[in-house]
Tab-separated table of C-alpha atoms in Angstrom:
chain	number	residue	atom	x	y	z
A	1	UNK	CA	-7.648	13.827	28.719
A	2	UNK	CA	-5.028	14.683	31.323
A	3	UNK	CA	-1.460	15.580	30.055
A	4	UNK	CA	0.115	12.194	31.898
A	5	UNK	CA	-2.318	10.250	29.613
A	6	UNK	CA	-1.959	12.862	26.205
A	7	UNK	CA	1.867	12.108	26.532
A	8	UNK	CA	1.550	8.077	26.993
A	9	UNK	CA	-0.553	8.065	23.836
A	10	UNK	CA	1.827	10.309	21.580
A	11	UNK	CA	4.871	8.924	22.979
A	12	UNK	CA	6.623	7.045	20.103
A	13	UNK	CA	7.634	4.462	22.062
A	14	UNK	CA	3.826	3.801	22.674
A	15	UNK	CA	3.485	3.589	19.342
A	16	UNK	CA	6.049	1.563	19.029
A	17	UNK	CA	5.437	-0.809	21.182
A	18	UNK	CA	1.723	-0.727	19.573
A	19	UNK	CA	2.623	-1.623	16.379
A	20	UNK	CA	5.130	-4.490	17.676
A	21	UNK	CA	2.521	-6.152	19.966
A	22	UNK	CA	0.032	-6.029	17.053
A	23	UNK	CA	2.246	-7.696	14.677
A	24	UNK	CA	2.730	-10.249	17.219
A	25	UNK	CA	-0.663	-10.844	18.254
A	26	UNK	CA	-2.048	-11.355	14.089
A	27	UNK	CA	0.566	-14.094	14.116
A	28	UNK	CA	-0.711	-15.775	17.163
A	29	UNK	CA	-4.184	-15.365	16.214
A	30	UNK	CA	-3.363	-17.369	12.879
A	31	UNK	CA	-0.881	-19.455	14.459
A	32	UNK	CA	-2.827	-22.264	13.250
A	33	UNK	CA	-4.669	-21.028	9.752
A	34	UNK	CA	-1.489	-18.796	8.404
A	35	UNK	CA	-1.926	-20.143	4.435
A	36	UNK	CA	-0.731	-17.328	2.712
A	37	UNK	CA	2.260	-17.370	4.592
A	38	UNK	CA	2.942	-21.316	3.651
A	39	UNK	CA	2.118	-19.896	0.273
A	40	UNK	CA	5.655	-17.481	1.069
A	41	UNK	CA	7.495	-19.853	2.535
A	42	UNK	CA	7.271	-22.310	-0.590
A	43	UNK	CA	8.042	-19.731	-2.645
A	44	UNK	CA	11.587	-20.052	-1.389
A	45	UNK	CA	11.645	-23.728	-0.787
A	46	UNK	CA	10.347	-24.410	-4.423
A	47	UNK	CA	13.303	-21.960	-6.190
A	48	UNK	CA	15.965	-23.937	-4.342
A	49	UNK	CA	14.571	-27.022	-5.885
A	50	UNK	CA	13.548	-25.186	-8.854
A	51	UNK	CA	10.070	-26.209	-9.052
A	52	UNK	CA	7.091	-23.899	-10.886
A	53	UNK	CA	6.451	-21.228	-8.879
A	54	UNK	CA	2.963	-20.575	-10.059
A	55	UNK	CA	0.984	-23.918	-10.148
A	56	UNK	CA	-1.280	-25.149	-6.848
A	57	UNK	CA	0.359	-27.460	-4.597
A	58	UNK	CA	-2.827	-28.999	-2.353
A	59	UNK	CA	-0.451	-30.800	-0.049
A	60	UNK	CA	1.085	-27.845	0.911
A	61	UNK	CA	-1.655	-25.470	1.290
A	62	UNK	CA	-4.473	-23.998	-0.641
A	63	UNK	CA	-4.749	-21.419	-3.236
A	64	UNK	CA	-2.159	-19.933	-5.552
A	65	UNK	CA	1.189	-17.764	-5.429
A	66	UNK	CA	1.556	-14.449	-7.340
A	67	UNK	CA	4.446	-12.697	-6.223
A	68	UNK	CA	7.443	-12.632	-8.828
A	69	UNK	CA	10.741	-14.998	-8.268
A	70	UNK	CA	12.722	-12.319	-6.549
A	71	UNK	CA	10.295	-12.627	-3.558
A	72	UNK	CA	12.086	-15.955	-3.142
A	73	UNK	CA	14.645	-13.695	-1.953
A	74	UNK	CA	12.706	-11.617	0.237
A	75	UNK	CA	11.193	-14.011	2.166
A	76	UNK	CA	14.274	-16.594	2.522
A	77	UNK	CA	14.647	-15.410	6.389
A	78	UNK	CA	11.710	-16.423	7.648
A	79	UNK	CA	11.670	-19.465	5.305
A	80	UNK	CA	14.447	-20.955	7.191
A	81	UNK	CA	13.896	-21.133	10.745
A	82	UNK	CA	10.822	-23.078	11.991
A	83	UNK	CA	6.832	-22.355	11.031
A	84	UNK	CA	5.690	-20.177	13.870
A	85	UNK	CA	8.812	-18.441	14.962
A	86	UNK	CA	8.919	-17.352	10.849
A	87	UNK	CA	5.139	-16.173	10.857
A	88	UNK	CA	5.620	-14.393	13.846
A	89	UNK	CA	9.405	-12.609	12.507
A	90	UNK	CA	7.384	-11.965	9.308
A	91	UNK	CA	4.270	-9.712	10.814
A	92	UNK	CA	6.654	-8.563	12.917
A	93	UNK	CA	9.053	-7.452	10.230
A	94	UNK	CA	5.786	-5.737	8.156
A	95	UNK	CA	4.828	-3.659	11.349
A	96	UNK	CA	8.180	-1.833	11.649
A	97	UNK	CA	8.710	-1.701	8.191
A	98	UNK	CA	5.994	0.254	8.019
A	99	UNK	CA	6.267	2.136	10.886
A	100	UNK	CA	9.692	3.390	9.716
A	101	UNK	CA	8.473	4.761	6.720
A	102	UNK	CA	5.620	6.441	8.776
A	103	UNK	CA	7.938	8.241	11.304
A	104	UNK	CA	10.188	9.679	8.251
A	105	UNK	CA	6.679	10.664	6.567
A	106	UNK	CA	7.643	14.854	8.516
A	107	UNK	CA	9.124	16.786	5.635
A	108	UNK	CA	13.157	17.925	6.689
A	109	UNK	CA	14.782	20.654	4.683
A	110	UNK	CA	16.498	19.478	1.238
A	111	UNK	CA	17.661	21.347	-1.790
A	112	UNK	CA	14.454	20.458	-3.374
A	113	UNK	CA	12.492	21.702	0.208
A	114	UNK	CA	14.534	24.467	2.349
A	115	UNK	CA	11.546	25.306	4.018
A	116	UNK	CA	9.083	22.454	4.643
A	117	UNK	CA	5.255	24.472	4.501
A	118	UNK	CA	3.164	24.513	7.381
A	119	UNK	CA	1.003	21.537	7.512
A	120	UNK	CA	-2.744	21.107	8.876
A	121	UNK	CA	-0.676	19.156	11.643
A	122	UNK	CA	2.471	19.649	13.296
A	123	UNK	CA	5.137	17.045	11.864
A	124	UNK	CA	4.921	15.007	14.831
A	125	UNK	CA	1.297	14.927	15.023
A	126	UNK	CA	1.022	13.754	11.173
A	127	UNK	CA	3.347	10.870	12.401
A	128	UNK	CA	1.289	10.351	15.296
A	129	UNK	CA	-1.979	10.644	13.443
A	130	UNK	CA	-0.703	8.124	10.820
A	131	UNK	CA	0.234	5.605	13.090
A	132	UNK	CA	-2.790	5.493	15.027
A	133	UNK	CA	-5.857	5.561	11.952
A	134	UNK	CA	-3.859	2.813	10.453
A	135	UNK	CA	-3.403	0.656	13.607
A	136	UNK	CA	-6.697	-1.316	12.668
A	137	UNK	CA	-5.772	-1.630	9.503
A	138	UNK	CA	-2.718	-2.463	9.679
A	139	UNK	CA	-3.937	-5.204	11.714
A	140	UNK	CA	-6.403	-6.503	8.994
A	141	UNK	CA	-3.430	-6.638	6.678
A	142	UNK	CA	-1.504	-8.750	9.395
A	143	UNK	CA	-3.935	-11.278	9.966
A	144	UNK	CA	-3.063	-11.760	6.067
A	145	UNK	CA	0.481	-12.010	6.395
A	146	UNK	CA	0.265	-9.346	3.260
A	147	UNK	CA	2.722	-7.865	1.657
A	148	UNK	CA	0.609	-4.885	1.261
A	149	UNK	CA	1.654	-3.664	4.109
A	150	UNK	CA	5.475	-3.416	2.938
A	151	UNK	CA	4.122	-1.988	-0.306
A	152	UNK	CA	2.922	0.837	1.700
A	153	UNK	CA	5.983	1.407	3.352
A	154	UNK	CA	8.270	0.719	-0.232
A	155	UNK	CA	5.755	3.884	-2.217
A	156	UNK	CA	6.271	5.770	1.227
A	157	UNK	CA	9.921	5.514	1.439
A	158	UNK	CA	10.156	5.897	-2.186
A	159	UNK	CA	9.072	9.227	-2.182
A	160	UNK	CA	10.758	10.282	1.278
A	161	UNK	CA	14.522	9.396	-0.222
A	162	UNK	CA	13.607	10.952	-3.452
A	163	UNK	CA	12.804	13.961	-1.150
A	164	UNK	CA	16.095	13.998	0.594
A	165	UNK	CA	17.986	13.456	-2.944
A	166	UNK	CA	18.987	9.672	-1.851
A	167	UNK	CA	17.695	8.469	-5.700
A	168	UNK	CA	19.961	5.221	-5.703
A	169	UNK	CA	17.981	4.022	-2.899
A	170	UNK	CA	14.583	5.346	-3.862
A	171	UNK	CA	15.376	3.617	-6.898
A	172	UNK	CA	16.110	0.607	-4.506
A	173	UNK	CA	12.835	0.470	-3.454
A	174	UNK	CA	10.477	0.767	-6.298
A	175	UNK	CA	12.343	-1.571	-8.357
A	176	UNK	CA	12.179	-4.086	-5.218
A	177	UNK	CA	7.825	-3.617	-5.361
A	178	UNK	CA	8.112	-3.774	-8.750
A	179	UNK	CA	9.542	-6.972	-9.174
A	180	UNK	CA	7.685	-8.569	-5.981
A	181	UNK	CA	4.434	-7.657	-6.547
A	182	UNK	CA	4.425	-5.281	-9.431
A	183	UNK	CA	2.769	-2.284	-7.332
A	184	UNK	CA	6.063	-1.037	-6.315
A	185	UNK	CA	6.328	0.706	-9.893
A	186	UNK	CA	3.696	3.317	-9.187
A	187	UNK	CA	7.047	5.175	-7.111
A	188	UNK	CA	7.889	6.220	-10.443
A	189	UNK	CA	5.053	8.979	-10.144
A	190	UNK	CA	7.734	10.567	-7.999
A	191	UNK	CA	10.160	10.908	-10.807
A	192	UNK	CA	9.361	14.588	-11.370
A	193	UNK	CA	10.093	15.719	-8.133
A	194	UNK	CA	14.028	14.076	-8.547
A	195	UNK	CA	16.595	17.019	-8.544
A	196	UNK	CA	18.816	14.088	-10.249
A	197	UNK	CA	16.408	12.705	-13.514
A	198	UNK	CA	20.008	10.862	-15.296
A	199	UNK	CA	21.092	9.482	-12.120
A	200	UNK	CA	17.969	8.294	-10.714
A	201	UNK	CA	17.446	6.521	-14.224
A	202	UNK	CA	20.675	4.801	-14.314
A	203	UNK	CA	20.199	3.717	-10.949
A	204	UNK	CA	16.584	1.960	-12.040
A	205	UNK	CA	18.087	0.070	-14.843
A	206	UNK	CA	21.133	-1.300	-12.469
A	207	UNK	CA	18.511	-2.105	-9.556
A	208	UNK	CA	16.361	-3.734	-12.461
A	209	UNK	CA	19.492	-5.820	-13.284
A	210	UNK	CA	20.691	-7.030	-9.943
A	211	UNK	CA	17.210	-7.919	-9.215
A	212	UNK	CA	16.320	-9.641	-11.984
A	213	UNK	CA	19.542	-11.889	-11.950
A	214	UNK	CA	19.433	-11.743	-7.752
A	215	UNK	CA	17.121	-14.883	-7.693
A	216	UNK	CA	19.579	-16.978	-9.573
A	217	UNK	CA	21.904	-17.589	-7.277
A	218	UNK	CA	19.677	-20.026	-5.408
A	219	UNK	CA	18.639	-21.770	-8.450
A	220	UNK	CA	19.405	-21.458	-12.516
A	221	UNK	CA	19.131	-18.744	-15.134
A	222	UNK	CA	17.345	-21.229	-17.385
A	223	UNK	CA	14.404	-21.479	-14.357
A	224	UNK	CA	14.630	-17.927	-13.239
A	225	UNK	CA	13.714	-16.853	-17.021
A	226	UNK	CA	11.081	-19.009	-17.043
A	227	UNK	CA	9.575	-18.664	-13.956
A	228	UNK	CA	9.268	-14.874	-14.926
A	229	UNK	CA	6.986	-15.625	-18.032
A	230	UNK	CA	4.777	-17.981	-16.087
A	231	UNK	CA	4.708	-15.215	-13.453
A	232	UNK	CA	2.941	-12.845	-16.530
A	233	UNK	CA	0.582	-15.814	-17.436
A	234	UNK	CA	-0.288	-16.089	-13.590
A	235	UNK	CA	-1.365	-12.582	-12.861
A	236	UNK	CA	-3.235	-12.654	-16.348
A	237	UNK	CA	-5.158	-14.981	-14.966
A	238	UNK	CA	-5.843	-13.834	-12.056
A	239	UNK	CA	-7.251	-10.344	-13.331
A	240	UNK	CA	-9.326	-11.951	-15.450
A	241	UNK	CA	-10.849	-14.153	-12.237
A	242	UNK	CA	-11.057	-11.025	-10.219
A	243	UNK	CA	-13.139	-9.033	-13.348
A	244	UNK	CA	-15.404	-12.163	-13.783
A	245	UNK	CA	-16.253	-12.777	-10.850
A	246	UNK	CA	-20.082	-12.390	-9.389
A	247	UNK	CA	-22.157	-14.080	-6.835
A	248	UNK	CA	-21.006	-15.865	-4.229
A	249	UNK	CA	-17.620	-16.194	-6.086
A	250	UNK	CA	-16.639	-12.756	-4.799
A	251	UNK	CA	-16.745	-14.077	-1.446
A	252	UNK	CA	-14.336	-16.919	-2.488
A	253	UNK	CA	-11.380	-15.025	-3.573
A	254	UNK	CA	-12.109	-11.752	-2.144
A	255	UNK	CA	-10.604	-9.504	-4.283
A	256	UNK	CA	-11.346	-6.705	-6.673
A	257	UNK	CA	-12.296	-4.678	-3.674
A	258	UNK	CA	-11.719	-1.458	-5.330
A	259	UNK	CA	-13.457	1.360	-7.445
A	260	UNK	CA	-13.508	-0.616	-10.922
A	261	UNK	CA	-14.801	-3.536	-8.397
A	262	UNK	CA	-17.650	-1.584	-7.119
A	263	UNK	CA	-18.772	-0.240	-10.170
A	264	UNK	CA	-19.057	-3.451	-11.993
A	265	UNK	CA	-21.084	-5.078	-9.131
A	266	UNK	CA	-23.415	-2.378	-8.384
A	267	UNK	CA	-23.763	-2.022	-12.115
A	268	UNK	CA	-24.232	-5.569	-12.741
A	269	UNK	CA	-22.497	-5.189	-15.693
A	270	UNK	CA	-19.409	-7.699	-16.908
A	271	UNK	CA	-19.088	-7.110	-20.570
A	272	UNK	CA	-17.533	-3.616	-20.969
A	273	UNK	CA	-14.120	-3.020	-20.455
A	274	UNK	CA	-12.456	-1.926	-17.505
A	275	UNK	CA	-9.816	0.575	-19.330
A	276	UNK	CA	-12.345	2.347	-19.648
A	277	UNK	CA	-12.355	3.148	-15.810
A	278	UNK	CA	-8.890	3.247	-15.851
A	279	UNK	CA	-7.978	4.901	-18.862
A	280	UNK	CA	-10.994	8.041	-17.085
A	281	UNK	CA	-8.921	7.711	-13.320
A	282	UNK	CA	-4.913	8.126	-15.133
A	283	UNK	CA	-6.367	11.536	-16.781
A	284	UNK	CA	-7.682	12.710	-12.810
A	285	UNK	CA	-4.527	11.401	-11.802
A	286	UNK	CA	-2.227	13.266	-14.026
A	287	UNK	CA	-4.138	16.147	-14.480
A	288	UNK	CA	-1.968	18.363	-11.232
A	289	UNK	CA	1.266	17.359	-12.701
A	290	UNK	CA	0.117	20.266	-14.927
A	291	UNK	CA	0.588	22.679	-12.054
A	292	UNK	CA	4.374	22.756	-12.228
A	293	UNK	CA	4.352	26.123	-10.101
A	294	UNK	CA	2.934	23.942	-7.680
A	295	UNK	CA	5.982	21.164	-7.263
A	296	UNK	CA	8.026	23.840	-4.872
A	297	UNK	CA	5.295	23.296	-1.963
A	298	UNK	CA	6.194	19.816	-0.303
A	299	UNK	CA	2.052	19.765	0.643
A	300	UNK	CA	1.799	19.514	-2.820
A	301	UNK	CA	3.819	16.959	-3.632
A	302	UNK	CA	2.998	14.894	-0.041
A	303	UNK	CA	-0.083	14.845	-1.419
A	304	UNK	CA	0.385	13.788	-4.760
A	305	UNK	CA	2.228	11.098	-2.893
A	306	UNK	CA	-1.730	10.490	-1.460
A	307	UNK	CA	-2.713	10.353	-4.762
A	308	UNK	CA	-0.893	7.832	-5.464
A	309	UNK	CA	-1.345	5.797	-1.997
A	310	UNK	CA	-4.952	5.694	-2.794
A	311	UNK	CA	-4.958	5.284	-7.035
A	312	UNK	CA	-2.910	1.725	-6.374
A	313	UNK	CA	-6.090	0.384	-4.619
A	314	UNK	CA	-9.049	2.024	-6.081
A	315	UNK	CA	-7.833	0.756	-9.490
A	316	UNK	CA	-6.406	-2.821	-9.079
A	317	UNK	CA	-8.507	-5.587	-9.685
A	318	UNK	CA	-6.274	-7.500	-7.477
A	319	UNK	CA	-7.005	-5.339	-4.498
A	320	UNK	CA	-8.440	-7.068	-1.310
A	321	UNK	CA	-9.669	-6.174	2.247
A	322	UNK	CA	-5.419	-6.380	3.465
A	323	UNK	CA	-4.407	-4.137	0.264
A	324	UNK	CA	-6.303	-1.101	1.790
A	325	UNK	CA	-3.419	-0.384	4.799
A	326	UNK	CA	-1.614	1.071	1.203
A	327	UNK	CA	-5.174	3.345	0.525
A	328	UNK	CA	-5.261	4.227	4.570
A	329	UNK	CA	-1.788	5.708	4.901
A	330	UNK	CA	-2.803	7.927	1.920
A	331	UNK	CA	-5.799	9.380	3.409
A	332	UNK	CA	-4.083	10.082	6.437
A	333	UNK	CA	-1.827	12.135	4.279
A	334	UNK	CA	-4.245	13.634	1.840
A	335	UNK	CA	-5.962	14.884	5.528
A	336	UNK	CA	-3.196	16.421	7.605
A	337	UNK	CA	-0.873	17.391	4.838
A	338	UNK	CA	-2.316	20.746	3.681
A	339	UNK	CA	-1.977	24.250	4.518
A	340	UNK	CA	-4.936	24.826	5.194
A	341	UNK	CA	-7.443	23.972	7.704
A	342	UNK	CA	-9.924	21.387	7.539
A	343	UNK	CA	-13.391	21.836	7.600
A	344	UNK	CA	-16.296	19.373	9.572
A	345	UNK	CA	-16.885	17.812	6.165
A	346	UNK	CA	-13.962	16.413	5.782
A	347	UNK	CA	-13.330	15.251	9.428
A	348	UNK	CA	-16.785	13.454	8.865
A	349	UNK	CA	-15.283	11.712	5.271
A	350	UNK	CA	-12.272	10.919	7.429
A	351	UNK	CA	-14.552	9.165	10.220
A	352	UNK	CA	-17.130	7.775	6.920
A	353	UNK	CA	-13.521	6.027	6.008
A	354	UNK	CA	-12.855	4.793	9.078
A	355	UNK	CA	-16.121	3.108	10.176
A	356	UNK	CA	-16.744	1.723	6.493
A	357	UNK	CA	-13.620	0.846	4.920
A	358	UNK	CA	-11.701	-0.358	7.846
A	359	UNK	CA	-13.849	-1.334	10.601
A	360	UNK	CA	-16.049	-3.421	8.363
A	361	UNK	CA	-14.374	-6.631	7.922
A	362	UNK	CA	-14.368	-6.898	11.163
A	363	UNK	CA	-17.150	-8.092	13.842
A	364	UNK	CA	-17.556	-4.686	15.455
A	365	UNK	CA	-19.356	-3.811	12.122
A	366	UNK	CA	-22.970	-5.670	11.776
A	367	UNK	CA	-23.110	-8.693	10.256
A	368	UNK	CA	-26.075	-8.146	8.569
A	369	UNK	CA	-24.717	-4.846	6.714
A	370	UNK	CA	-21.393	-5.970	6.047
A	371	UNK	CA	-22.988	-9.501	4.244
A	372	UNK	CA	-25.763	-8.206	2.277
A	373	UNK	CA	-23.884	-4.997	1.158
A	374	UNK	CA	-20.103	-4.682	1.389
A	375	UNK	CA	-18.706	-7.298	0.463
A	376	UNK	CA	-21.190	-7.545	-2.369
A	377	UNK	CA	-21.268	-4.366	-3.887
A	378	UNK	CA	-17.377	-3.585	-2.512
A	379	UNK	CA	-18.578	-0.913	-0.671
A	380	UNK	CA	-14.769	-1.268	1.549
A	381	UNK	CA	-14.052	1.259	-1.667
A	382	UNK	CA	-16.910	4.049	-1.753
A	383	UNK	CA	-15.553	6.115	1.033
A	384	UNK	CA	-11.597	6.151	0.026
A	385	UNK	CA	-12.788	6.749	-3.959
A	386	UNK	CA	-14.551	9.767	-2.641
A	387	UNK	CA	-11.503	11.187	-0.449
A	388	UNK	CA	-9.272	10.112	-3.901
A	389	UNK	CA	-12.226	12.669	-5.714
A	390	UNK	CA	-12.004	15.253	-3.471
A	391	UNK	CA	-8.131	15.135	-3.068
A	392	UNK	CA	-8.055	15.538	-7.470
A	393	UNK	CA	-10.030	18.581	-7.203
A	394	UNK	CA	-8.071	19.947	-4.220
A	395	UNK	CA	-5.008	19.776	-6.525
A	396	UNK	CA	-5.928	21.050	-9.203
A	397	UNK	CA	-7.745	24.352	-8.143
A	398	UNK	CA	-6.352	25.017	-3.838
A	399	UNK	CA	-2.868	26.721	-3.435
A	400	UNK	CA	-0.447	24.706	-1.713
A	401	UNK	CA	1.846	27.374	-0.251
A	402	UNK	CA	-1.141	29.249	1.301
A	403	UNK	CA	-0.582	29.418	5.515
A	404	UNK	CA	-2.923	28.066	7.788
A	405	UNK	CA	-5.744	30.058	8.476
């Protein structure tokens, strides 16, 4: 590659302009099949006339919503102005949402970090890496019109500002996931690293507040309340349907595209419990927050931070083909954030990743393959549940503040 060409490519502006155009193209593409975004827009539409959020309205579109009433909120923009120009605003909007969280993802000196560590890539190049793995997914996500992708950018950003001591706004952030789509909590696996525990507390329970009442001012308390306990009833349901669900049924809705998914349909098994699973991943997952010595190296913590990119997918049973954007910007940090070099078995994982998990939804995988044994056995999960493996045992037993080599 010539340098002309090297620069084009790693020029932000490129990427930019990248992420932009794909935004806009997934909302041309579905210009005329865009139902989950119908299923957004009413979620604003039916607040203001205080109608149940969680019930199926066939003459509007198909399926079900299952984001919380504060999304109302969220999505009132691009409610109001007409159909297309709002699907378009609304990829658009994910795309540099998430690409603003991926340019800040370069650690900058704090009280907490005075020196960021050397990485496996220069800063820029981790940004630069990021943003291009994740183009093709984020486009998958896109042609979803998920709000995956800004759950990405929310757990990003949520560890960034904690990073640069800006807790109010951290706090911001996960309480926003939180009460959208419930996700946004796992930010709180950042609270350790706060150099301000009491203030970054407080400023959960008033974000919790304003966000709870925020809806209410475009419809009642009485309905707002209520709406909240049908909102628990609704995603009860809906895990339930995504753990029962065999045959061609997991075609239908698609989801439980994760590690507990995988093992109960390779198993064939539906009648143990999947806390088991879960209760077996939390204990991986915790287990480096034993290594306080280890908190001082930002690799460390960047890549606990991939820990828990990739932990919010593997074990959700709501997690579909779009959720795994949220999985792909934590491999891309669990790769290039480590001082140390990386070896040919893990660039072949990271390419195993890439050609199963996010190039097979799409037709430039075979047909054959991706019929008869992704989709049915979730196989979109094996190769991210094996980087999530690998990245456990790097924290617990590899030193963090060792330099490149």
């Amino acid at each position: 590659m010539n340098e002309k060409a090297k620069r084009f490519l790693t020029d932000y502006r490129t990427l930019l302009g990248l992420w932009l155009l794909i935004g806009v193209c997934a909302a041309i593409f579905k210009m005329h099949n865009h139902n989950n975004f119908l299923i957004f827009r009413g979620v604003f539409w039916h607040t203001i006339d205080q109608l149940p959020l969680f019930i199926h309205y066939p003459a509007e579109y198909g399926d079900m919503n299952h984001y919380g009433p504060l999304f109302s909120l969220v999505i009132a923009p691009f409610a109001v102005v007409p159909e297309w120009l709002g699907l378009i605003m609304w990829d658009v909007a994910l795309a540099l949402f998430l690409y603003v969280a991926i340019r800040n993802l370069a650690p900058r000196p704090s009280t907490l970090n005075p020196q960021p560590s050397t990485l496996n890539l220069q800063p820029s190049s981790l940004e630069i890496f990021t943003l291009w793995f994740c183009a093709h997914e984020l486009l998958t996500g896109l042609f979803m019109q998920q709000f995956n992708v800004a759950i990405a950018a929310i757990i990003i950003l949520s560890f960034i500002l904690i990073e640069r001591e800006r807790d109010f706004t951290a706090a911001f952030f996960i309480i926003l996931g939180t009460f959208v789509k419930l996700y946004g909590i796992v930010g709180l696996a950042f609270f350790f690293f706060s150099r301000h525990k009491g203030r970054f507390v407080l400023a959960l329970l008033f974000w919790s507040v304003v966000m709870f009442v925020a809806p209410m001012l475009i419809s009642s308390p009485e309905y707002i309340i209520g709406q909240y306990a049908d909102w628990y009833d609704s995603l009860s349901s809906k895990n339930a349907e995504n753990m029962s669900a065999v045959g061609e049924e997991i075609h239908r809705i698609g989801t439980n595209i994760s590690l507990l998914g995988m093992v109960r349909r390779i198993s064939g098994l539906t009648t143990y419990s999947d806390l088991w699973l879960i209760g077996g991943g939390l204990v991986l997952f915790l287990l480096p927050y034993l290594r306080i010595s280890q908190y001082r190296n930002v690799a460390f913590r960047q890549t606990l931070m991939a820990s828990v990119l990739m932990f919010t997918v593997l074990f959700s049973t709501g997690s579909e083909s779009s959720s795994y954007i949220i999985a792909f910007c934590g491999v891309c940090i669990w790769y290039a954030c480590v001082p140390w070099k990386r070896n040919n078995w893990d660039i072949a994982l990271l390419v195993f990743v890439f050609v199963l998990s996010s190039l097979s939804p799409s037709d430039l995988f075979p047909a054959y393959l991706r019929k008869e044994w992704v989709q049915p056995y979730a196989l979109k999960a094996l190769p991210v549940t094996i980087v999530w493996f690998k990245l456990c045992w790097e924290m617990m037993r590899r030193d963090y503040s060792t330099s490149l080599t």
